[in-house]
CSV table of C-alpha atoms in Angstrom, one decimal:
chain,number,residue,atom,x,y,z
T,1,MET,CA,23.9,-10.2,-11.5
T,2,GLU,CA,21.8,-10.4,-14.7
T,3,PHE,CA,19.7,-7.8,-16.5
T,4,ARG,CA,16.8,-9.0,-18.6
T,5,LEU,CA,13.4,-8.1,-20.0
T,6,ILE,CA,10.5,-10.0,-18.4
T,7,GLU,CA,7.5,-11.8,-19.8
T,8,LYS,CA,3.9,-10.8,-19.0
T,9,ASP,CA,3.4,-13.8,-16.7
T,10,GLU,CA,6.0,-12.3,-14.4
T,11,LYS,CA,4.1,-9.1,-13.8
T,12,GLU,CA,2.9,-9.9,-10.3
T,13,ARG,CA,6.5,-10.7,-9.1
T,14,PHE,CA,7.7,-7.5,-10.8
T,15,ASN,CA,5.0,-5.4,-9.1
T,16,ARG,CA,5.7,-6.9,-5.7
T,17,PHE,CA,9.3,-5.7,-6.0
T,18,VAL,CA,8.2,-2.2,-7.1
T,19,ALA,CA,5.8,-2.0,-4.1
T,20,SER,CA,8.6,-3.0,-1.7
T,21,ALA,CA,11.3,-0.7,-3.1
T,22,PRO,CA,12.4,2.3,-0.9
T,23,TYR,CA,11.0,4.8,-3.5
T,24,GLY,CA,8.6,2.5,-5.3
T,25,HIS,CA,5.9,4.3,-7.4
T,26,PHE,CA,2.7,3.4,-9.1
T,27,LEU,CA,4.2,4.8,-12.4
T,28,GLN,CA,6.7,2.0,-12.3
T,29,LEU,CA,4.0,-0.8,-12.0
T,30,TYR,CA,3.8,-3.2,-14.9
T,31,GLU,CA,0.3,-2.1,-15.9
T,32,TRP,CA,1.3,1.6,-16.2
T,33,GLY,CA,3.1,0.5,-19.3
T,34,ASP,CA,-0.1,-0.8,-20.8
T,35,VAL,CA,-1.7,2.6,-20.2
T,36,LYS,CA,1.1,4.4,-22.0
T,37,ALA,CA,1.2,1.9,-24.8
T,38,GLU,CA,-2.2,3.3,-25.9
T,39,THR,CA,-0.7,6.8,-26.2
T,40,GLY,CA,2.2,6.2,-28.5
T,41,TRP,CA,4.8,4.8,-26.1
T,42,LYS,CA,6.4,1.3,-26.2
T,43,PRO,CA,6.9,-0.1,-22.7
T,44,PHE,CA,9.8,-2.3,-21.7
T,45,ARG,CA,9.9,-4.0,-18.2
T,46,ALA,CA,13.3,-5.1,-17.0
T,47,VAL,CA,14.7,-6.8,-13.9
T,48,VAL,CA,18.1,-7.2,-12.3
T,49,GLU,CA,18.4,-10.6,-10.7
T,50,LYS,CA,20.9,-12.7,-8.8
T,51,ASN,CA,20.2,-16.4,-8.0
T,52,GLY,CA,16.6,-15.9,-8.9
T,53,VAL,CA,16.1,-12.9,-6.5
T,54,ILE,CA,15.1,-9.5,-8.0
T,55,HIS,CA,17.4,-6.6,-6.9
T,56,ALA,CA,16.0,-3.9,-9.2
T,57,THR,CA,13.3,-3.2,-11.7
T,58,ALA,CA,12.6,-0.6,-14.4
T,59,MET,CA,9.5,0.1,-16.4
T,60,ALA,CA,10.9,2.1,-19.3
T,61,LEU,CA,8.9,3.9,-22.0
T,62,VAL,CA,10.3,4.6,-25.5
T,63,ARG,CA,8.9,7.0,-28.0
T,64,SER,CA,10.0,8.2,-31.4
T,65,LEU,CA,11.6,11.7,-31.9
T,66,PRO,CA,11.3,13.8,-35.1
T,67,ILE,CA,14.9,12.7,-36.0
T,68,PRO,CA,14.5,9.7,-38.3
T,69,GLY,CA,15.0,6.5,-36.5
T,70,ARG,CA,15.8,8.1,-33.1
T,71,THR,CA,13.9,7.8,-29.8
T,72,LEU,CA,13.7,9.0,-26.2
T,73,MET,CA,13.6,6.6,-23.2
T,74,TYR,CA,11.8,7.7,-20.1
T,75,ILE,CA,11.6,5.8,-16.8
T,76,PRO,CA,8.8,7.7,-14.9
T,77,ARG,CA,9.4,8.0,-11.2
T,78,GLY,CA,11.9,5.1,-11.4
T,79,PRO,CA,13.7,2.9,-11.5
T,80,ALA,CA,13.0,0.8,-8.4
T,81,VAL,CA,16.1,-0.2,-6.6
T,82,ASP,CA,17.8,0.0,-3.2
T,83,TRP,CA,20.3,2.8,-4.1
T,84,ALA,CA,22.8,1.4,-1.5
T,85,ASP,CA,23.0,-1.8,-3.6
T,86,HIS,CA,25.7,-0.6,-5.9
T,87,GLU,CA,26.2,-3.8,-7.7
T,88,ALA,CA,22.5,-3.9,-8.7
T,89,VAL,CA,22.6,-0.2,-9.6
T,90,ARG,CA,25.6,-0.7,-11.9
T,91,CYS,CA,24.0,-3.7,-13.6
T,92,LEU,CA,20.8,-1.8,-14.0
T,93,TRP,CA,22.4,1.2,-15.7
T,94,GLN,CA,24.5,-1.0,-18.0
T,95,GLY,CA,21.4,-3.0,-19.1
T,96,LEU,CA,19.3,0.1,-19.6
T,97,LYS,CA,22.1,1.7,-21.7
T,98,GLU,CA,22.3,-1.3,-23.9
T,99,LEU,CA,18.5,-1.4,-24.2
T,100,ALA,CA,18.5,2.3,-25.1
T,101,ARG,CA,21.1,1.8,-27.8
T,102,SER,CA,19.1,-1.1,-29.2
T,103,ARG,CA,16.1,1.3,-29.5
T,104,SER,CA,18.2,4.2,-31.0
T,105,ALA,CA,17.5,6.4,-28.0
T,106,ILE,CA,19.5,9.6,-27.6
T,107,LEU,CA,19.0,9.8,-23.8
T,108,ILE,CA,17.5,8.0,-20.8
T,109,LYS,CA,15.5,10.3,-18.6
T,110,ILE,CA,14.7,9.5,-14.9
T,111,ASP,CA,12.9,11.4,-12.2
T,112,PRO,CA,12.5,9.1,-9.1
T,113,GLU,CA,10.5,10.4,-6.2
T,114,ILE,CA,13.5,11.0,-4.0
T,115,PRO,CA,13.6,13.9,-1.5
T,116,VAL,CA,16.1,16.7,-2.5
T,117,GLU,CA,17.9,16.1,0.9
T,118,ARG,CA,19.2,12.8,-0.5
T,119,GLN,CA,22.2,14.5,-2.2
T,120,ASP,CA,24.1,11.2,-1.7
T,121,ILE,CA,21.8,9.7,-4.4
T,122,ALA,CA,22.1,12.8,-6.6
T,123,ARG,CA,25.9,12.4,-6.5
T,124,LEU,CA,25.5,8.7,-7.4
T,125,PHE,CA,23.5,9.7,-10.5
T,126,CYS,CA,26.2,12.2,-11.5
T,127,SER,CA,29.0,9.7,-11.0
T,128,ASP,CA,27.1,7.2,-13.2
T,129,GLY,CA,27.0,9.7,-16.1
T,130,PHE,CA,23.6,11.4,-15.5
T,131,THR,CA,23.3,15.2,-15.7
T,132,PRO,CA,20.5,17.2,-13.9
T,133,TYR,CA,18.0,18.7,-16.2
T,134,ARG,CA,16.9,21.8,-14.4
T,135,THR,CA,13.4,23.2,-14.7
T,136,GLY,CA,11.4,25.7,-12.7
T,137,GLY,CA,9.4,24.9,-9.6
T,138,ASN,CA,5.9,25.6,-10.9
T,139,PHE,CA,5.0,22.5,-12.9
T,140,GLU,CA,7.6,23.0,-15.7
T,141,SER,CA,8.9,19.5,-15.2
T,142,ILE,CA,7.3,16.3,-16.4
T,143,GLN,CA,6.4,15.1,-12.9
T,144,PRO,CA,6.0,17.7,-10.1
T,145,ARG,CA,9.2,18.6,-8.3
T,146,PHE,CA,7.2,19.7,-5.3
T,147,ALA,CA,4.4,17.7,-3.7
T,148,MET,CA,2.5,17.5,-0.4
T,149,PRO,CA,2.7,14.1,1.3
T,150,LEU,CA,1.0,13.4,4.7
T,151,SER,CA,2.0,10.8,7.2
T,152,ILE,CA,-1.1,8.8,8.1
T,153,GLU,CA,0.3,6.5,10.8
T,154,LYS,CA,-1.9,8.0,13.5
T,155,ASP,CA,-5.3,6.4,14.3
T,156,GLU,CA,-8.2,7.9,12.5
T,157,GLU,CA,-9.5,10.1,15.3
T,158,GLU,CA,-6.1,11.4,16.1
T,159,LEU,CA,-5.4,12.1,12.5
T,160,LEU,CA,-8.7,14.0,12.1
T,161,GLN,CA,-8.0,16.1,15.2
T,162,SER,CA,-4.6,17.0,13.7
T,163,PHE,CA,-6.3,18.8,10.7
T,164,HIS,CA,-6.9,22.5,10.7
T,165,HIS,CA,-10.2,23.3,12.5
T,166,LYS,CA,-11.7,24.7,9.2
T,167,THR,CA,-10.8,21.5,7.4
T,168,ARG,CA,-12.5,19.4,10.1
T,169,TYR,CA,-15.5,21.7,10.0
T,170,ASN,CA,-15.9,21.3,6.2
T,171,ILE,CA,-15.6,17.5,6.4
T,172,ARG,CA,-18.3,17.4,9.0
T,173,LEU,CA,-20.4,19.9,7.1
T,174,ALA,CA,-20.4,17.6,4.1
T,175,MET,CA,-21.5,14.8,6.3
T,176,ARG,CA,-24.3,16.8,7.9
T,177,LYS,CA,-25.5,18.0,4.5
T,178,GLY,CA,-25.9,14.4,3.4
T,179,VAL,CA,-23.0,14.1,0.9
T,180,GLU,CA,-22.3,10.4,0.3
T,181,VAL,CA,-18.8,9.3,-0.8
T,182,ARG,CA,-18.3,5.7,-2.1
T,183,THR,CA,-16.3,3.7,-4.5
T,184,GLY,CA,-17.2,4.4,-8.1
T,185,THR,CA,-18.2,1.8,-10.7
T,186,GLN,CA,-17.1,1.6,-14.3
T,187,GLU,CA,-20.6,2.7,-15.3
T,188,GLU,CA,-19.9,6.0,-13.5
T,189,LEU,CA,-16.7,6.7,-15.3
T,190,PRO,CA,-18.5,8.8,-18.0
T,191,PHE,CA,-20.0,11.0,-15.2
T,192,PHE,CA,-16.5,11.5,-13.7
T,193,TYR,CA,-15.3,12.6,-17.1
T,194,ALA,CA,-18.1,15.0,-17.5
T,195,LEU,CA,-17.2,16.6,-14.2
T,196,LEU,CA,-13.5,16.6,-15.2
T,197,GLN,CA,-14.5,18.5,-18.4
T,198,GLU,CA,-16.4,21.0,-16.3
T,199,THR,CA,-13.4,21.4,-13.9
T,200,ALA,CA,-11.0,21.9,-16.8
T,201,THR,CA,-13.2,24.6,-18.3
T,202,ARG,CA,-13.5,26.4,-15.0
T,203,ASP,CA,-9.9,26.2,-14.0
T,204,ARG,CA,-8.4,26.4,-17.5
T,205,PHE,CA,-6.3,23.3,-17.9
T,206,LEU,CA,-6.1,20.6,-20.6
T,207,ILE,CA,-7.3,17.0,-20.1
T,208,ARG,CA,-7.0,13.8,-22.1
T,209,ASP,CA,-9.9,12.3,-24.1
T,210,PHE,CA,-12.3,9.8,-22.5
T,211,ALA,CA,-10.5,6.8,-24.0
T,212,TYR,CA,-7.5,7.5,-21.8
T,213,TYR,CA,-9.6,7.2,-18.6
T,214,GLN,CA,-11.1,4.0,-20.0
T,215,SER,CA,-7.6,2.7,-20.4
T,216,LEU,CA,-6.8,3.7,-16.8
T,217,TRP,CA,-9.8,1.7,-15.7
T,218,ARG,CA,-8.9,-1.4,-17.6
T,219,SER,CA,-5.2,-1.4,-16.7
T,220,MET,CA,-5.0,0.2,-13.2
T,221,ILE,CA,-8.3,0.4,-11.5
T,222,ALA,CA,-9.4,-3.1,-12.5
T,223,ALA,CA,-6.1,-4.5,-11.3
T,224,GLY,CA,-6.5,-2.9,-7.9
T,225,HIS,CA,-3.8,-0.3,-8.3
T,226,ALA,CA,-6.3,2.6,-8.3
T,227,ARG,CA,-9.8,3.5,-7.2
T,228,LEU,CA,-12.5,5.9,-8.4
T,229,PHE,CA,-14.2,7.8,-5.6
T,230,VAL,CA,-17.6,9.5,-6.2
T,231,ALA,CA,-19.5,12.1,-4.1
T,232,TYR,CA,-23.2,12.3,-4.4
T,233,TYR,CA,-25.6,15.0,-3.1
T,234,GLN,CA,-29.4,14.7,-3.6
T,235,SER,CA,-28.8,11.8,-6.0
T,236,GLU,CA,-26.5,13.9,-8.2
T,237,MET,CA,-22.8,13.2,-8.6
T,238,ILE,CA,-21.1,16.5,-7.8
T,239,ALA,CA,-17.4,15.5,-7.4
T,240,ALA,CA,-15.1,12.6,-8.0
T,241,THR,CA,-11.5,11.6,-7.7
T,242,ILE,CA,-9.0,8.9,-8.8
T,243,ALA,CA,-6.3,7.8,-6.4
T,244,PHE,CA,-3.4,5.4,-7.0
T,245,HIS,CA,-1.8,2.8,-4.7
T,246,CYS,CA,1.6,1.2,-4.6
T,247,GLY,CA,3.3,-0.3,-1.5
T,248,ARG,CA,2.9,1.9,1.6
T,249,LYS,CA,1.6,5.0,-0.3
T,250,VAL,CA,-1.5,6.4,-2.0
T,251,TRP,CA,-1.4,9.3,-4.4
T,252,TYR,CA,-4.3,11.6,-5.2
T,253,ILE,CA,-3.9,12.4,-8.9
T,254,TYR,CA,-7.2,13.3,-10.6
T,255,GLY,CA,-9.9,15.4,-9.1
T,256,ALA,CA,-13.2,16.7,-10.6
T,257,SER,CA,-16.0,18.8,-9.3
T,258,GLY,CA,-19.1,20.4,-10.8
T,259,ASN,CA,-20.2,24.0,-10.4
T,260,ARG,CA,-23.3,23.1,-8.6
T,261,HIS,CA,-23.5,22.4,-4.8
T,262,ARG,CA,-19.9,23.4,-4.1
T,263,ASN,CA,-21.2,24.9,-0.8
T,264,VAL,CA,-21.7,21.4,0.6
T,265,MET,CA,-17.9,20.8,0.5
T,266,PRO,CA,-17.7,17.4,-1.2
T,267,ASN,CA,-13.9,17.8,-1.9
T,268,TYR,CA,-13.1,17.8,1.8
T,269,LEU,CA,-15.1,14.6,2.5
T,270,LEU,CA,-13.6,13.0,-0.7
T,271,GLN,CA,-10.1,13.6,0.6
T,272,TRP,CA,-10.9,12.2,4.1
T,273,GLU,CA,-12.4,9.0,2.6
T,274,MET,CA,-9.4,8.6,0.4
T,275,ILE,CA,-7.1,8.9,3.4
T,276,ARG,CA,-9.3,6.3,5.2
T,277,TRP,CA,-8.9,4.0,2.2
T,278,ALA,CA,-5.1,4.5,2.3
T,279,LYS,CA,-5.1,3.6,6.0
T,280,SER,CA,-7.2,0.5,5.3
T,281,LEU,CA,-4.5,-0.7,2.9
T,282,GLY,CA,-1.8,-0.3,5.6
T,283,CYS,CA,-0.3,2.7,4.0
T,284,GLN,CA,2.0,5.1,5.8
T,285,VAL,CA,1.7,8.1,3.5
T,286,TYR,CA,-1.1,9.8,1.6
T,287,ASP,CA,0.2,12.1,-1.1
T,288,PHE,CA,-1.9,15.1,-2.0
T,289,GLY,CA,0.0,15.5,-5.3
T,290,GLY,CA,2.0,18.2,-6.9
T,291,VAL,CA,2.0,21.9,-6.1
T,292,ALA,CA,3.9,24.9,-7.2
T,293,GLY,CA,7.3,25.4,-5.6
T,294,ASP,CA,6.5,29.1,-4.8
T,295,VAL,CA,4.8,29.0,-1.3
T,296,ASP,CA,4.2,32.8,-1.2
T,297,PRO,CA,0.5,33.3,-0.1
T,298,GLU,CA,0.2,35.9,-2.9
T,299,HIS,CA,1.1,33.3,-5.6
T,300,PRO,CA,-1.9,32.6,-7.8
T,301,LEU,CA,-1.5,28.8,-7.2
T,302,TYR,CA,-1.3,29.1,-3.4
T,303,GLY,CA,-4.9,28.2,-2.9
T,304,LEU,CA,-4.0,24.6,-3.8
T,305,ILE,CA,-1.3,24.6,-1.1
T,306,ARG,CA,-3.7,26.1,1.4
T,307,PHE,CA,-6.3,23.4,0.8
T,308,LYS,CA,-3.7,20.6,1.3
T,309,LYS,CA,-2.1,22.2,4.3
T,310,GLY,CA,-5.5,22.2,6.0
T,311,PHE,CA,-5.0,18.4,6.2
T,312,GLY,CA,-1.6,18.7,7.7
T,313,ALA,CA,0.4,18.0,4.5
T,314,GLN,CA,3.7,19.8,4.1
T,315,VAL,CA,5.6,20.8,0.9
T,316,VAL,CA,8.5,18.6,0.0
T,317,GLU,CA,11.0,19.0,-2.9
T,318,TYR,CA,12.3,16.0,-5.0
T,319,LEU,CA,15.6,15.7,-6.8
T,320,GLY,CA,14.0,16.4,-10.2
T,321,GLU,CA,14.9,15.1,-13.6
T,322,TYR,CA,18.2,13.5,-14.6
T,323,ASP,CA,19.3,12.7,-18.1
T,324,LEU,CA,21.8,10.1,-19.2
T,325,PRO,CA,23.0,11.0,-22.7
T,326,ILE,CA,23.3,8.0,-25.1
T,327,ASP,CA,24.2,10.1,-28.1
T,328,PRO,CA,26.0,13.2,-26.7
T,329,MET,CA,25.7,15.4,-29.8
T,330,LEU,CA,22.0,14.8,-30.3
T,331,TYR,CA,21.4,15.1,-26.6
T,332,TRP,CA,23.0,18.5,-26.7
T,333,ALA,CA,20.6,19.5,-29.4
T,334,TRP,CA,17.7,18.2,-27.4
T,335,ALA,CA,18.7,19.9,-24.1
T,336,LYS,CA,19.5,23.2,-25.8
T,337,GLY,CA,16.2,23.1,-27.6
T,338,LEU,CA,17.5,23.7,-31.1
T,339,PRO,CA,14.7,24.7,-33.6
T,340,ILE,CA,14.3,21.2,-35.1
T,341,LEU,CA,13.6,19.8,-31.7
T,342,ARG,CA,12.1,22.6,-29.7
T,343,GLN,CA,8.5,22.2,-30.8
T,344,THR,CA,8.4,18.4,-30.4
T,345,ARG,CA,10.2,18.5,-27.1
T,346,SER,CA,7.6,20.9,-25.7
T,347,SER,CA,4.7,18.8,-27.0
T,348,LEU,CA,6.2,15.7,-25.6
T,349,ILE,CA,6.7,17.3,-22.2
T,350,ARG,CA,3.1,18.6,-22.2
T,351,GLY,CA,1.9,15.1,-23.1
T,352,LEU,CA,3.9,13.5,-20.3
T,353,ARG,CA,2.6,16.0,-17.8
T,354,ARG,CA,-0.9,14.7,-18.4
T,355,ILE,CA,0.0,11.5,-16.5
T,356,SER,CA,-0.2,13.6,-13.4
T,357,GLY,CA,-3.5,15.2,-14.5
T,358,ARG,CA,-1.8,18.6,-14.8
T,359,GLY,CA,-2.7,19.4,-18.4
């Protein structure tokens, strides 16, 4: 097998493999690297091939650290590979290690969206030199360790009937009140952002600047990997969302709603229309996104879980972050958070979290 970096004219082939991989993710699509390239990261897209057939892909991001000439390599929610294909996995790790060394990286960080029950894959990571990087369960990691996916393989009416009665009531209330949900246009992106700013102020979280969402439009939405949904009431946009698609799954990532007309329940109808969109794409899973790992109803973030449970989604835990040290001494300094790295590591992680819309 051969590991190599690909050219731009191979992106469709690259994306098809990501979409077909067992744990393929939209953060591993070719175009996601274009989004991150505008925020200080350098993307590298690699494949493992044998006789012209792709067996693995990786969209790796590299960024400078405050140590002169040193970098970090991060493979968000990847790489994409059949983990039972040990020959491809070995070739992939070897190629990525050589790439990391050529870019002076002190570590390779991965966090594939693999359920925690797959301890066979966790053992594979450890046997290949990775070490688990433990974080808390309440959004301390780069990507959420806990999420709420929903199987959507039932037909629409059966799926609707499976929702909690209050959720069904709120969906139908929005319809009766005349809330209209449709696909948003690029011209409506500034209105989405205004609502996002309103939401961030109300719920006290950080968001990126408008240029970031313009980049999302150019690279992901225009390419068909994501869609803007807008909800109108009495000719006023009162809520909007962005969902991402890859393979047999859709992820709800960004949501925004104004302070006016919340009583007409636009967020319930938006979720239902995004689920219907996912079904129209032939998807099997609709992911409501990250939640806190603490499912105690008294927890301050439990309201988010309650909303998503109303649609029938259940909390799942993923394996979390794994690091492959390339320079063991500098990695130790990074992992232990020595003073020279602590502040930059924290700011990097906060910045990375924003890819999930979590501040």
